[in-house]
């Protein structure tokens, strides 16, 4: 028996690898698949164990391996529980992406084209689940369909939603509209919640072909309109960590609130330099301080960044939670920090008139704005002033004014910074960085925590000054690590895809315009075209189309450059308090300075994917909160008429951005008039079949607010007329204004700018 076992097991081509990894080597995955394939038929579990001569004391470990192979989509069990090779079943593994209208898509793991999942198929799984599916026929629109065979890995263990009760049966409707199934509440498991309240439900039974999902209520959040409820919902809907583990809190509280003399070892002091922080009025965590002086034929720029890596060490409790969070999340009126307050607002914040540990990027910049040389070193600094953008702008405009006199000590250095800023702008122009003109907004709240008004944020030269200083330090960080061949997460922004490039060029042909650069346009080509369209009546339309042709910036270990900013290499260095990639860059720079190499807890590629995900997660959560607040705000404007601009055109209607309120809503296609309207995505327009009436991205319209739905965060408009070039509205007579569509599709995500505001108003660190 022993000899037979040896012969069978020693035929495993990966036996040596298994022996190296495990004390009790099992048949490798490859060998299990080989044996199943050779048999040519599904095998019962006992048959497979006998075939591979699995002994009794190995059975549990072997079953674990089989379960792992099931999760990874290598094998599956049929209805009789026999084990099959997935590749032989013509199945495909992928992730379910739900749609608010009840159907969904299968996103194949192999990168092939998405498949449609009918509403019936979506009853078998939830949004985010990993499944095995069989490719079927085509739907009415000619799209390939799939049918779910098995759920390999459920994505949801809890859902946040609203409790309802009908005929004595309680159920929860998920806040995430991509989850279209209702969750039955098990008898006696309501947790004392009342109908209409927002609750957290723990899933006890996942959905199946024949049964709805069932769960128990584990937390009652409160009533839907309670102050701050929108944030509580967003935290749970997007699985945002918002409570620090005990060991992380304990570690943070153990630090001395002040820099200790022992911390000075190995650091160059820049405490004598009159460094200052420049931030928004409401900022509480100060990542960066700056100083500038004339130096030869140019300038010396010192950018000091909080040295978070001195306190948060790789693999400790704070580091694990920082990885988990990925970044701070900035909601209106509330921040979910990446690090506990003892660090984010205390020891790691460059507060005025106290010493702080920092990492310095010390640069020599020419009069043409070129960085001639740079040096990194750990240091101790002393902030001489906490300034705001408004104060700095006032000091530059009125040197003899109140702020100029109050901060007379640092005013000469502010003037030096401004002179440097002007040279950096010249370099930016020469580099051809893309500078889209967009309007950022800020919500002003009343005492009850609801929006009083929404106002545009005016970016003055102080905002731009700090932005250029931060860009310079980030470029130096990327260059330093690239020159030393040290792995790191770069901030990568690629140019347009060939498909998007072709589409944008076809679009601009209609306007007699051309995007240069051939098959490989650069930022300078986009910048040149932006200058050409500036001042045109349709400039907003043309800029939006250009913006949407670009890809989203991500974190990745491969240096693919930053298209939008026009840099060959770019990395985030300037915000380690609130972005984990910046902390990684600090550790990598320190390792190079020490002649070592930093190895993070996860692989660099995994960290890039994770940090890109947490960034998108934060954006989605803040977008949800802002949408809810805007809906609440717009309830007071029902029936009001506003002027606005068509900000997006979709197959189901037009999104219109209101001029004065900075709120968007939908004019459903059914409201466009007595005609069949056809959506042309290439031309960003809706065209009436009979009338030839056209509604295009960027068109000016007048609309009335007719419906605000708090639960779905949707605002519906009807057209009142178009706005001619003179600003006068034209009549909308003859338009057949019907009832709003029974199912108003959710507003699609906007294509993001190449780089967004950092979350702290006015700072754009790329």
XYZ file of C-alpha atoms in Angstrom:
766
model
C 0.000 0.000 0.000
C 2.762 2.428 0.974
C 4.671 1.661 -2.225
C 1.570 2.239 -4.375
C 0.950 5.589 -2.660
C 4.529 6.587 -3.285
C 4.272 5.777 -6.973
C 1.029 7.746 -7.439
C 2.126 10.773 -5.454
C 5.633 10.894 -6.871
C 4.181 11.306 -10.352
C 3.075 14.787 -9.285
C 5.246 17.177 -11.366
C 5.094 19.761 -8.558
C 5.891 17.431 -5.678
C 9.183 19.159 -4.795
C 7.468 22.542 -4.596
C 4.840 21.083 -2.261
C 7.557 19.541 -0.066
C 9.303 22.905 0.228
C 6.101 24.695 1.265
C 4.397 22.133 3.495
C 5.441 19.628 6.136
C 2.702 17.306 4.879
C 2.801 17.694 1.085
C -0.513 17.103 -0.666
C -1.155 16.537 -4.355
C -0.655 19.890 -6.098
C -3.548 21.744 -7.649
C -2.111 21.081 -11.077
C -1.920 17.339 -10.394
C -5.485 17.221 -9.063
C -6.722 18.917 -12.255
C -4.603 16.542 -14.357
C -6.050 13.438 -12.681
C -9.619 14.735 -13.022
C -9.025 15.511 -16.698
C -7.549 12.072 -17.360
C -10.607 10.419 -15.859
C -12.751 12.465 -18.204
C -15.846 12.419 -15.970
C -16.891 14.191 -12.761
C -15.678 12.293 -9.678
C -17.252 11.889 -6.266
C -15.130 13.254 -3.445
C -14.437 9.763 -2.074
C -13.441 8.575 -5.539
C -10.931 11.387 -5.892
C -9.504 10.693 -2.421
C -9.108 7.017 -3.321
C -7.551 7.867 -6.695
C -4.960 10.129 -5.064
C -4.666 7.800 -2.053
C -5.408 10.455 0.516
C -4.988 8.971 3.987
C -7.464 9.544 6.799
C -5.224 12.048 8.622
C -4.838 14.050 5.371
C -8.530 14.347 4.517
C -9.206 17.663 6.278
C -6.192 19.370 4.678
C -7.116 17.912 1.290
C -10.700 19.178 1.597
C -9.348 22.654 2.398
C -7.357 22.552 -0.832
C -10.445 21.512 -2.789
C -12.458 24.361 -1.246
C -9.731 26.823 -2.188
C -9.768 25.487 -5.756
C -13.544 25.985 -5.813
C -13.178 29.594 -4.641
C -10.591 30.221 -7.351
C -12.866 28.782 -10.023
C -10.648 25.817 -10.915
C -13.150 23.131 -9.949
C -16.815 23.064 -8.997
C -19.383 20.570 -7.825
C -22.357 19.646 -9.936
C -25.898 19.012 -8.664
C -24.865 15.557 -7.462
C -21.901 17.118 -5.608
C -19.438 15.412 -7.941
C -16.213 17.350 -8.617
C -15.765 18.778 -12.134
C -12.976 20.616 -13.934
C -14.354 24.068 -14.728
C -12.450 24.374 -18.023
C -14.306 21.313 -19.287
C -17.701 22.830 -18.474
C -17.299 25.882 -20.717
C -17.856 28.113 -17.700
C -16.436 31.555 -17.067
C -15.452 33.126 -13.764
C -16.277 36.737 -13.059
C -17.684 39.383 -10.765
C -21.321 40.443 -10.684
C -22.048 44.133 -11.209
C -25.637 45.003 -10.405
C -27.698 47.750 -12.039
C -30.342 49.799 -10.206
C -32.970 48.602 -12.697
C -32.636 44.985 -11.556
C -30.469 43.424 -14.254
C -26.685 43.243 -14.106
C -23.431 42.386 -15.803
C -20.802 39.694 -15.420
C -17.304 41.182 -15.520
C -15.133 38.207 -16.606
C -11.911 37.680 -14.721
C -10.038 36.947 -17.961
C -10.674 40.485 -19.241
C -13.052 39.432 -22.024
C -16.165 41.461 -22.877
C -18.836 41.924 -20.213
C -21.918 39.697 -20.308
C -25.483 40.677 -19.465
C -27.229 39.075 -16.481
C -31.016 39.240 -16.701
C -33.125 40.301 -13.723
C -33.997 36.615 -13.264
C -30.310 35.667 -13.081
C -29.631 38.501 -10.650
C -31.953 36.805 -8.132
C -29.213 34.164 -7.685
C -26.465 36.540 -6.546
C -25.710 39.977 -5.143
C -23.697 42.854 -6.545
C -19.981 42.158 -6.070
C -20.268 38.361 -5.798
C -17.700 36.206 -7.609
C -19.509 33.567 -9.643
C -19.148 30.846 -12.244
C -21.419 31.401 -15.214
C -22.290 29.813 -18.522
C -22.363 31.911 -21.683
C -25.800 31.869 -23.258
C -27.435 33.569 -26.225
C -28.159 37.232 -26.896
C -30.714 39.607 -25.439
C -33.066 41.824 -27.489
C -30.310 44.414 -27.926
C -27.848 41.875 -29.285
C -25.741 41.703 -26.125
C -24.289 38.372 -24.992
C -26.002 36.939 -21.929
C -24.781 34.678 -19.147
C -26.468 32.451 -16.606
C -25.064 32.034 -13.108
C -24.154 28.434 -12.285
C -22.628 28.911 -8.838
C -21.645 31.670 -6.432
C -17.995 31.083 -5.547
C -17.480 33.924 -3.119
C -20.235 36.145 -1.705
C -19.109 39.773 -1.482
C -21.640 40.944 1.090
C -21.955 39.818 4.684
C -23.820 42.948 5.812
C -25.926 45.593 4.098
C -27.188 48.965 5.252
C -30.740 49.817 4.262
C -34.194 50.885 5.262
C -36.656 48.627 7.078
C -40.131 48.132 5.635
C -43.097 46.073 6.786
C -45.965 44.754 4.661
C -48.664 42.319 5.843
C -46.594 41.545 8.925
C -43.484 40.664 6.913
C -40.384 42.774 7.505
C -37.757 43.336 4.826
C -34.798 45.626 4.218
C -34.178 47.544 1.000
C -30.431 48.108 0.542
C -29.080 51.657 0.249
C -26.746 50.396 -2.463
C -29.068 50.563 -5.467
C -26.935 48.011 -7.292
C -28.352 45.453 -4.854
C -31.902 45.091 -6.143
C -33.048 42.150 -3.969
C -35.035 42.795 -0.813
C -33.706 41.109 2.343
C -36.256 39.279 4.472
C -35.801 39.793 8.212
C -35.850 36.470 10.041
C -38.644 36.153 12.657
C -37.558 37.664 15.969
C -34.416 39.186 14.439
C -35.584 42.792 13.938
C -33.451 44.105 16.807
C -36.266 46.382 17.931
C -36.135 48.413 14.709
C -39.257 50.169 13.490
C -40.474 50.441 9.918
C -38.832 53.360 8.127
C -35.640 53.294 10.171
C -32.173 52.844 8.740
C -30.586 49.593 9.892
C -27.580 47.363 9.411
C -28.552 43.824 8.439
C -26.305 40.785 8.758
C -26.957 38.258 5.995
C -27.822 34.819 7.367
C -28.748 33.230 4.036
C -27.424 34.354 0.675
C -29.870 34.510 -2.256
C -30.422 31.474 -4.456
C -32.464 30.556 -7.492
C -35.460 29.693 -5.346
C -35.105 31.869 -2.230
C -34.658 35.500 -1.207
C -31.751 36.492 1.027
C -32.525 36.427 4.750
C -30.835 38.329 7.565
C -30.941 39.698 11.083
C -30.799 43.338 12.104
C -27.661 43.952 14.137
C -27.698 47.762 14.370
C -30.374 50.446 14.305
C -28.866 53.677 12.955
C -31.955 55.854 13.364
C -34.382 57.772 11.214
C -33.592 58.635 7.618
C -33.618 62.421 8.071
C -31.592 62.509 11.314
C -28.625 64.931 11.182
C -25.499 63.142 9.972
C -27.425 60.022 8.894
C -26.246 60.449 5.311
C -22.645 59.974 6.460
C -23.480 56.985 8.682
C -25.149 55.341 5.686
C -22.223 56.097 3.364
C -19.706 54.662 5.834
C -21.531 51.347 5.925
C -22.605 51.250 2.304
C -19.014 51.629 1.111
C -17.425 49.594 3.935
C -15.351 52.552 5.090
C -13.390 51.783 8.276
C -14.328 54.503 10.752
C -13.340 53.168 14.186
C -9.712 52.553 15.077
C -8.859 49.132 16.534
C -7.899 49.155 20.187
C -4.233 48.317 19.518
C -3.917 51.201 17.025
C -5.509 53.675 19.458
C -3.271 52.408 22.260
C -0.173 52.876 20.112
C -1.198 56.424 19.141
C -1.877 57.455 22.739
C 1.512 56.112 23.851
C 3.442 58.739 21.870
C 4.737 61.836 23.598
C 2.754 64.883 22.395
C 6.034 66.706 21.788
C 9.208 65.918 19.884
C 11.771 64.398 22.250
C 15.491 65.290 22.171
C 16.299 61.671 21.331
C 14.337 62.084 18.094
C 16.877 64.629 16.787
C 19.500 61.951 16.162
C 20.468 61.632 12.493
C 18.482 64.710 11.459
C 19.497 68.051 9.977
C 17.667 70.871 11.692
C 15.840 73.465 9.586
C 14.236 75.049 12.656
C 16.062 78.299 11.882
C 14.287 78.663 8.532
C 11.035 80.667 8.684
C 8.907 77.837 7.289
C 5.151 78.465 7.159
C 2.065 76.369 6.430
C -0.551 77.671 3.982
C -3.931 75.919 4.022
C -7.659 76.517 3.940
C -9.464 78.145 6.858
C -11.001 74.872 8.068
C -7.908 72.670 7.751
C -6.732 70.917 10.910
C -4.006 68.588 9.638
C -1.013 70.432 8.215
C 1.111 68.123 6.039
C 3.447 70.637 4.493
C 5.438 73.793 5.179
C 7.346 75.903 2.663
C 10.210 78.384 2.498
C 11.902 80.138 -0.414
C 14.962 82.364 -0.790
C 16.891 83.752 -3.764
C 19.940 81.590 -4.392
C 22.449 82.477 -7.098
C 20.706 82.587 -10.461
C 17.522 81.100 -9.144
C 15.765 80.054 -5.978
C 16.138 77.660 -3.122
C 12.774 76.013 -2.325
C 12.422 74.018 0.876
C 9.341 71.834 1.208
C 9.075 70.187 4.630
C 6.594 67.316 4.952
C 5.417 65.745 8.209
C 7.540 62.660 8.928
C 4.765 60.161 9.607
C 7.167 57.276 8.941
C 9.037 58.185 12.138
C 6.001 57.078 14.147
C 4.083 54.625 11.945
C 6.361 51.669 11.329
C 5.842 48.996 8.698
C 3.686 46.180 10.070
C 2.657 47.807 13.361
C -0.959 48.331 14.445
C -1.168 51.870 13.058
C 0.335 50.769 9.755
C -2.125 47.904 9.321
C -5.067 50.228 9.880
C -3.547 52.880 7.606
C -3.288 50.291 4.814
C -6.875 49.256 5.487
C -8.111 52.851 5.172
C -5.753 53.861 2.375
C -6.551 57.548 2.803
C -8.532 60.032 4.839
C -12.093 60.689 3.711
C -13.328 64.282 3.679
C -17.094 64.524 4.046
C -18.848 67.877 4.398
C -18.490 68.738 8.105
C -16.754 65.462 9.031
C -13.410 63.801 8.361
C -12.609 60.095 8.655
C -8.821 60.286 9.150
C -6.291 57.697 8.034
C -4.454 58.093 11.347
C -5.761 58.732 14.888
C -6.164 62.346 15.970
C -3.112 62.169 18.255
C -1.038 61.936 15.050
C -3.159 63.526 12.310
C -3.945 66.710 14.241
C -1.171 66.487 16.801
C 2.303 65.009 16.594
C 2.370 64.712 12.775
C 0.645 68.017 12.052
C 3.013 70.920 11.390
C 1.294 73.200 13.882
C 2.711 76.688 14.447
C 5.345 77.472 17.064
C 6.215 73.860 17.902
C 8.989 71.579 16.706
C 8.029 68.707 14.434
C 9.870 65.860 12.734
C 9.782 66.186 8.965
C 11.205 64.972 5.681
C 12.663 67.796 3.601
C 12.879 68.153 -0.148
C 15.501 70.873 -0.661
C 15.500 72.141 -4.259
C 17.537 74.507 -6.401
C 15.293 75.954 -9.137
C 16.465 78.086 -12.043
C 14.948 81.364 -13.195
C 13.285 79.344 -15.979
C 11.507 77.178 -13.405
C 13.663 74.088 -13.988
C 14.656 71.959 -10.968
C 18.441 71.834 -11.316
C 19.129 69.703 -8.263
C 17.375 68.402 -5.186
C 18.194 66.701 -1.918
C 16.114 64.729 0.597
C 16.913 64.490 4.284
C 15.135 63.827 7.601
C 14.896 66.970 9.670
C 13.378 68.879 12.591
C 11.413 72.024 11.758
C 9.602 74.860 13.489
C 6.580 76.434 11.783
C 6.720 80.215 12.110
C 3.090 80.795 11.088
C -0.131 79.023 10.188
C -1.399 81.024 7.201
C -4.532 80.657 5.097
C -4.864 81.106 1.348
C -6.995 84.181 1.923
C -4.387 85.759 4.195
C -1.524 85.082 1.775
C -3.485 86.472 -1.178
C -4.211 89.599 0.874
C -0.557 89.944 1.927
C 0.559 89.780 -1.714
C -2.063 92.309 -2.839
C -1.766 94.649 0.196
C 1.690 94.363 1.790
C 0.902 97.300 4.093
C -2.488 95.917 5.070
C -3.522 94.203 8.302
C -2.191 90.759 7.351
C 0.970 92.219 5.844
C 1.757 93.979 9.129
C 0.695 91.050 11.325
C 3.004 88.663 9.473
C 5.737 91.167 8.598
C 8.412 88.672 9.709
C 7.528 86.159 6.994
C 6.232 88.574 4.314
C 9.610 88.797 2.458
C 9.677 84.996 2.190
C 6.070 84.967 0.932
C 7.152 87.416 -1.754
C 10.025 85.074 -2.663
C 7.541 82.209 -2.950
C 5.397 84.294 -5.252
C 8.342 85.134 -7.520
C 9.237 81.445 -7.663
C 5.604 80.597 -8.416
C 5.692 82.846 -11.472
C 8.770 81.043 -12.813
C 7.174 77.654 -12.141
C 4.124 78.767 -14.114
C 6.410 79.491 -17.073
C 7.838 75.980 -16.802
C 4.305 74.562 -16.608
C 3.418 76.442 -19.787
C 6.532 75.152 -21.544
C 5.823 71.602 -20.353
C 2.296 71.837 -21.721
C 0.493 70.601 -18.615
C -3.278 70.444 -19.105
C -5.192 73.043 -17.117
C -8.935 72.522 -17.422
C -11.128 75.335 -16.160
C -13.545 73.780 -13.684
C -15.704 75.143 -10.890
C -15.185 73.706 -7.416
C -17.899 74.261 -4.842
C -18.288 74.378 -1.090
C -21.415 73.703 0.960
C -22.341 76.256 3.613
C -24.384 74.696 6.439
C -26.870 76.129 8.897
C -27.102 75.392 12.621
C -29.260 72.316 11.904
C -26.536 70.777 9.751
C -28.341 71.212 6.433
C -27.141 73.133 3.379
C -27.846 76.843 3.510
C -26.200 77.534 0.171
C -23.609 76.170 -2.223
C -20.900 78.594 -3.291
C -18.050 78.402 -5.805
C -14.522 78.171 -4.412
C -12.366 80.877 -5.935
C -8.793 79.661 -6.356
C -6.418 82.573 -5.863
C -2.680 82.756 -6.470
C -1.970 81.430 -2.970
C -3.724 78.159 -3.842
C -1.757 77.898 -7.075
C 1.508 78.840 -5.358
C 1.256 75.940 -2.908
C 0.123 73.607 -5.672
C 3.256 74.329 -7.713
C 5.516 73.828 -4.677
C 3.903 70.462 -3.961
C 4.149 69.385 -7.603
C 7.856 70.194 -7.576
C 8.476 68.078 -4.448
C 6.433 65.167 -5.843
C 8.414 65.230 -9.099
C 11.683 65.175 -7.143
C 10.494 62.208 -5.070
C 9.687 60.210 -8.200
C 12.994 61.164 -9.851
C 15.000 60.301 -6.718
C 13.524 56.811 -6.414
C 13.648 56.200 -10.162
C 17.328 57.204 -10.295
C 18.085 54.799 -7.446
C 16.007 52.011 -9.023
C 13.956 51.631 -5.855
C 10.422 50.220 -6.234
C 7.615 52.587 -5.307
C 4.023 53.454 -6.151
C 4.027 56.077 -8.881
C 1.018 58.264 -9.540
C 0.235 57.134 -13.065
C -1.975 58.954 -15.526
C -2.025 57.511 -19.021
C -3.159 59.265 -22.162
C -6.398 58.506 -23.992
C -7.147 55.002 -25.266
C -7.068 54.592 -29.071
C -10.871 54.302 -29.072
C -11.385 57.507 -27.083
C -8.750 59.305 -29.117
C -10.528 58.417 -32.356
C -13.888 59.483 -30.914
C -12.634 62.875 -29.692
C -10.948 63.583 -33.040
C -14.101 62.731 -34.966
C -16.061 65.016 -32.663
C -13.711 67.968 -33.152
C -13.781 67.601 -36.936
C -17.338 68.924 -36.883
C -16.034 72.162 -35.364
C -13.108 72.548 -37.740
C -10.679 71.793 -34.907
C -7.884 69.255 -34.663
C -6.097 67.611 -31.758
C -2.430 67.290 -32.689
C 0.050 64.581 -31.772
C -0.946 61.872 -34.231
C -1.424 58.457 -32.640
C 0.440 59.524 -29.512
C -0.761 62.979 -28.418
C 0.916 64.590 -25.430
C -0.385 66.950 -22.748
C 0.987 69.868 -24.761
C -1.313 68.929 -27.665
C -4.330 69.037 -25.377
C -3.111 72.295 -23.849
C -2.674 73.879 -27.288
C -6.224 72.927 -28.264
C -7.588 74.294 -24.982
C -6.031 77.670 -25.816
C -7.643 77.615 -29.251
C -11.153 77.095 -27.881
C -10.841 79.563 -25.007
C -13.426 82.313 -25.309
C -15.650 80.427 -27.754
C -19.357 80.169 -26.859
C -19.059 76.374 -27.041
C -15.813 76.230 -25.032
C -17.549 74.437 -22.152
C -18.781 71.668 -24.458
C -15.406 71.218 -26.147
C -13.470 71.180 -22.866
C -15.836 68.603 -21.361
C -15.378 66.289 -24.347
C -11.594 66.613 -24.045
C -11.733 65.932 -20.320
C -13.825 62.791 -20.760
C -11.385 61.371 -23.282
C -8.725 61.004 -20.588
C -8.206 58.077 -18.253
C -8.352 58.073 -14.482
C -5.126 58.464 -12.521
C -4.098 55.425 -10.439
C -1.267 54.167 -8.231
C 1.041 51.587 -9.798
C 4.646 50.348 -9.433
C 5.217 50.776 -13.187
C 6.320 54.285 -14.123
C 4.087 55.187 -17.060
C 4.352 58.942 -16.494
C 1.697 61.506 -15.721
C -0.046 62.601 -18.918
C -2.172 65.421 -17.507
C 0.680 67.151 -15.674
C 3.219 66.465 -18.421
C 5.717 64.624 -16.185
C 7.824 61.605 -17.136
C 7.700 60.385 -13.540
C 5.474 61.478 -10.684
C 4.847 60.184 -7.150
C 2.883 61.394 -4.142
C 5.193 62.572 -1.353
C 3.471 65.585 0.195
C 0.530 64.167 2.194
C 1.564 61.153 4.316
C -0.940 62.099 7.058
C -3.842 61.329 4.773
C -2.596 59.175 1.866
C -0.898 55.815 2.354
C 1.064 55.938 -0.949
C 2.839 59.068 0.339
C 3.871 57.202 3.480
C 5.309 54.423 1.293
C 7.282 57.007 -0.703
C 8.745 58.416 2.540
C 9.839 54.956 3.668
C 11.397 54.223 0.280
C 13.345 57.519 0.301
C 14.615 56.844 3.822
C 15.690 53.345 2.803
C 17.712 54.730 -0.116
C 19.336 57.330 2.161
C 20.334 54.484 4.504
C 21.651 52.355 1.650
C 18.839 49.825 2.041
C 15.690 48.773 0.231
C 12.227 49.056 1.741
C 9.979 45.996 1.441
C 6.326 46.683 2.268
C 3.927 44.233 3.889
C 2.178 43.562 0.563
C 3.522 43.356 -2.968
C 3.851 46.726 -4.688
C 1.315 45.801 -7.366
C -1.222 44.729 -4.724
C -0.691 47.991 -2.849
C -1.264 49.961 -6.051
C -4.568 48.220 -6.735
C -5.655 48.585 -3.101
C -4.765 52.289 -2.770
C -6.467 53.090 -6.079
C -9.546 51.270 -4.789
C -9.638 53.123 -1.441
C -9.327 56.422 -3.303
C -12.304 55.549 -5.532
C -14.195 54.277 -2.490
C -13.725 57.604 -0.727
C -14.819 59.507 -3.845
C -17.950 57.362 -4.181
C -18.838 57.796 -0.515
C -18.417 61.578 -0.531
C -20.389 61.780 -3.791
C -23.258 59.875 -2.146
C -23.275 62.185 0.872
C -23.194 65.317 -1.258
C -26.024 63.969 -3.457
C -28.199 63.327 -0.397
C -27.498 66.772 1.060
C -28.267 68.435 -2.265
C -31.554 66.541 -2.499
C -32.511 67.700 0.979
C -31.585 71.241 -0.042
C -33.622 71.079 -3.258
C -36.833 70.100 -1.448
C -37.209 73.804 -0.657
C -37.013 74.628 -4.377
C -39.772 72.391 -5.750
C -41.594 74.240 -8.507
C -38.824 76.805 -8.928
C -37.381 77.621 -12.352
C -33.635 77.900 -12.983
C -31.213 78.415 -15.839
C -28.591 75.761 -16.379
C -26.257 73.898 -18.721
C -26.593 70.354 -20.052
C -23.729 68.653 -18.223
C -24.249 65.102 -19.493
C -26.257 63.377 -22.217
C -27.322 59.745 -21.776
C -29.679 57.315 -23.434
C -32.347 58.082 -20.839
C -32.165 61.853 -20.751
C -30.203 65.007 -20.030
C -28.449 66.000 -16.830
C -28.609 69.738 -16.240
C -26.337 71.692 -13.885
C -28.100 74.732 -12.408
C -26.183 78.015 -12.625
C -26.770 79.498 -9.196
C -27.293 76.418 -7.047
C -24.523 74.143 -8.415
C -26.892 71.176 -8.310
C -27.578 68.668 -11.077
C -30.835 66.951 -11.995
C -32.308 64.857 -14.781
C -34.609 65.822 -17.613
C -35.928 62.379 -18.539
C -36.128 61.516 -22.242
C -39.919 61.324 -21.875
C -39.894 65.055 -21.054
C -38.151 66.131 -24.270
C -41.328 66.362 -26.337
C -43.669 64.509 -28.689
C -40.989 62.776 -30.716
C -38.691 59.767 -30.700
C -35.312 60.929 -29.429
C -32.156 59.002 -30.278
C -28.951 59.167 -28.242
C -25.694 59.717 -30.154
C -22.805 59.080 -27.736
C -20.154 60.200 -30.258
C -21.800 63.607 -30.674
C -22.995 63.825 -27.052
C -26.506 64.644 -28.153
C -30.169 63.632 -28.253
C -31.758 64.072 -31.684
C -35.481 64.109 -32.393
C -36.429 61.749 -35.221
C -39.392 63.777 -36.568
C -38.601 67.331 -35.510
C -34.816 67.210 -35.858
C -34.680 68.923 -32.465
C -31.242 68.514 -30.904
C -30.123 68.694 -27.271
C -26.357 68.671 -26.870
C -23.802 68.658 -24.107
C -23.137 72.278 -23.147
C -26.469 73.631 -24.396
C -28.130 76.259 -22.215
C -31.644 75.441 -20.984
C -34.265 76.641 -18.509
C -35.797 73.976 -16.250
C -38.332 73.583 -13.456
C -37.735 71.384 -10.396
C -40.637 68.890 -10.344
C -39.524 66.047 -8.083
C -36.967 65.313 -5.367
C -36.615 61.697 -4.216
C -34.580 61.467 -1.015
C -34.412 57.662 -1.013
C -32.903 57.368 -4.464
C -31.159 60.799 -4.284
C -32.626 61.838 -7.620
C -33.757 65.283 -8.718
C -36.053 65.552 -11.724
C -36.503 68.597 -13.953
C -38.786 69.434 -16.844
C -37.799 71.771 -19.659
C -39.188 75.267 -19.569
C -37.258 76.440 -22.623
C -33.832 76.948 -24.115
C -31.599 79.945 -23.502
C -30.486 81.788 -26.591
C -27.023 83.300 -26.869
C -28.388 86.625 -25.608
C -29.520 84.949 -22.406
C -33.239 85.089 -23.199
C -35.211 81.889 -22.852
C -37.052 80.608 -25.914
C -40.536 79.173 -25.638
C -41.041 75.492 -25.119
C -44.517 75.429 -26.654
C -45.522 72.129 -28.174
C -43.345 70.101 -25.808
C -45.356 67.206 -24.443
C -44.541 67.247 -20.731
C -45.642 63.896 -19.329
C -45.139 62.294 -15.969
C -41.567 61.539 -14.946
C -40.400 58.040 -15.811
C -41.406 55.376 -13.323
C -37.803 54.275 -13.181
C -35.463 57.242 -13.315
C -32.006 55.746 -13.879
C -29.260 56.676 -11.484
C -26.967 59.480 -12.497
C -23.804 58.016 -14.042
C -20.419 58.742 -12.549
C -18.659 61.690 -14.050
C -15.417 61.081 -15.853
C -12.820 62.416 -13.489
C -10.293 65.069 -14.168
C -6.707 63.861 -14.679
C -6.068 64.990 -11.131
C -8.551 66.061 -8.537
C -8.434 68.390 -5.565
C -6.740 66.587 -2.732
C -9.693 66.867 -0.378
C -8.236 69.800 1.521
C -9.745 72.741 -0.320
C -7.284 74.395 -2.629
C -4.466 71.835 -2.585
C -3.868 69.949 -5.768
C -0.914 67.667 -5.258
C -1.681 65.566 -8.315
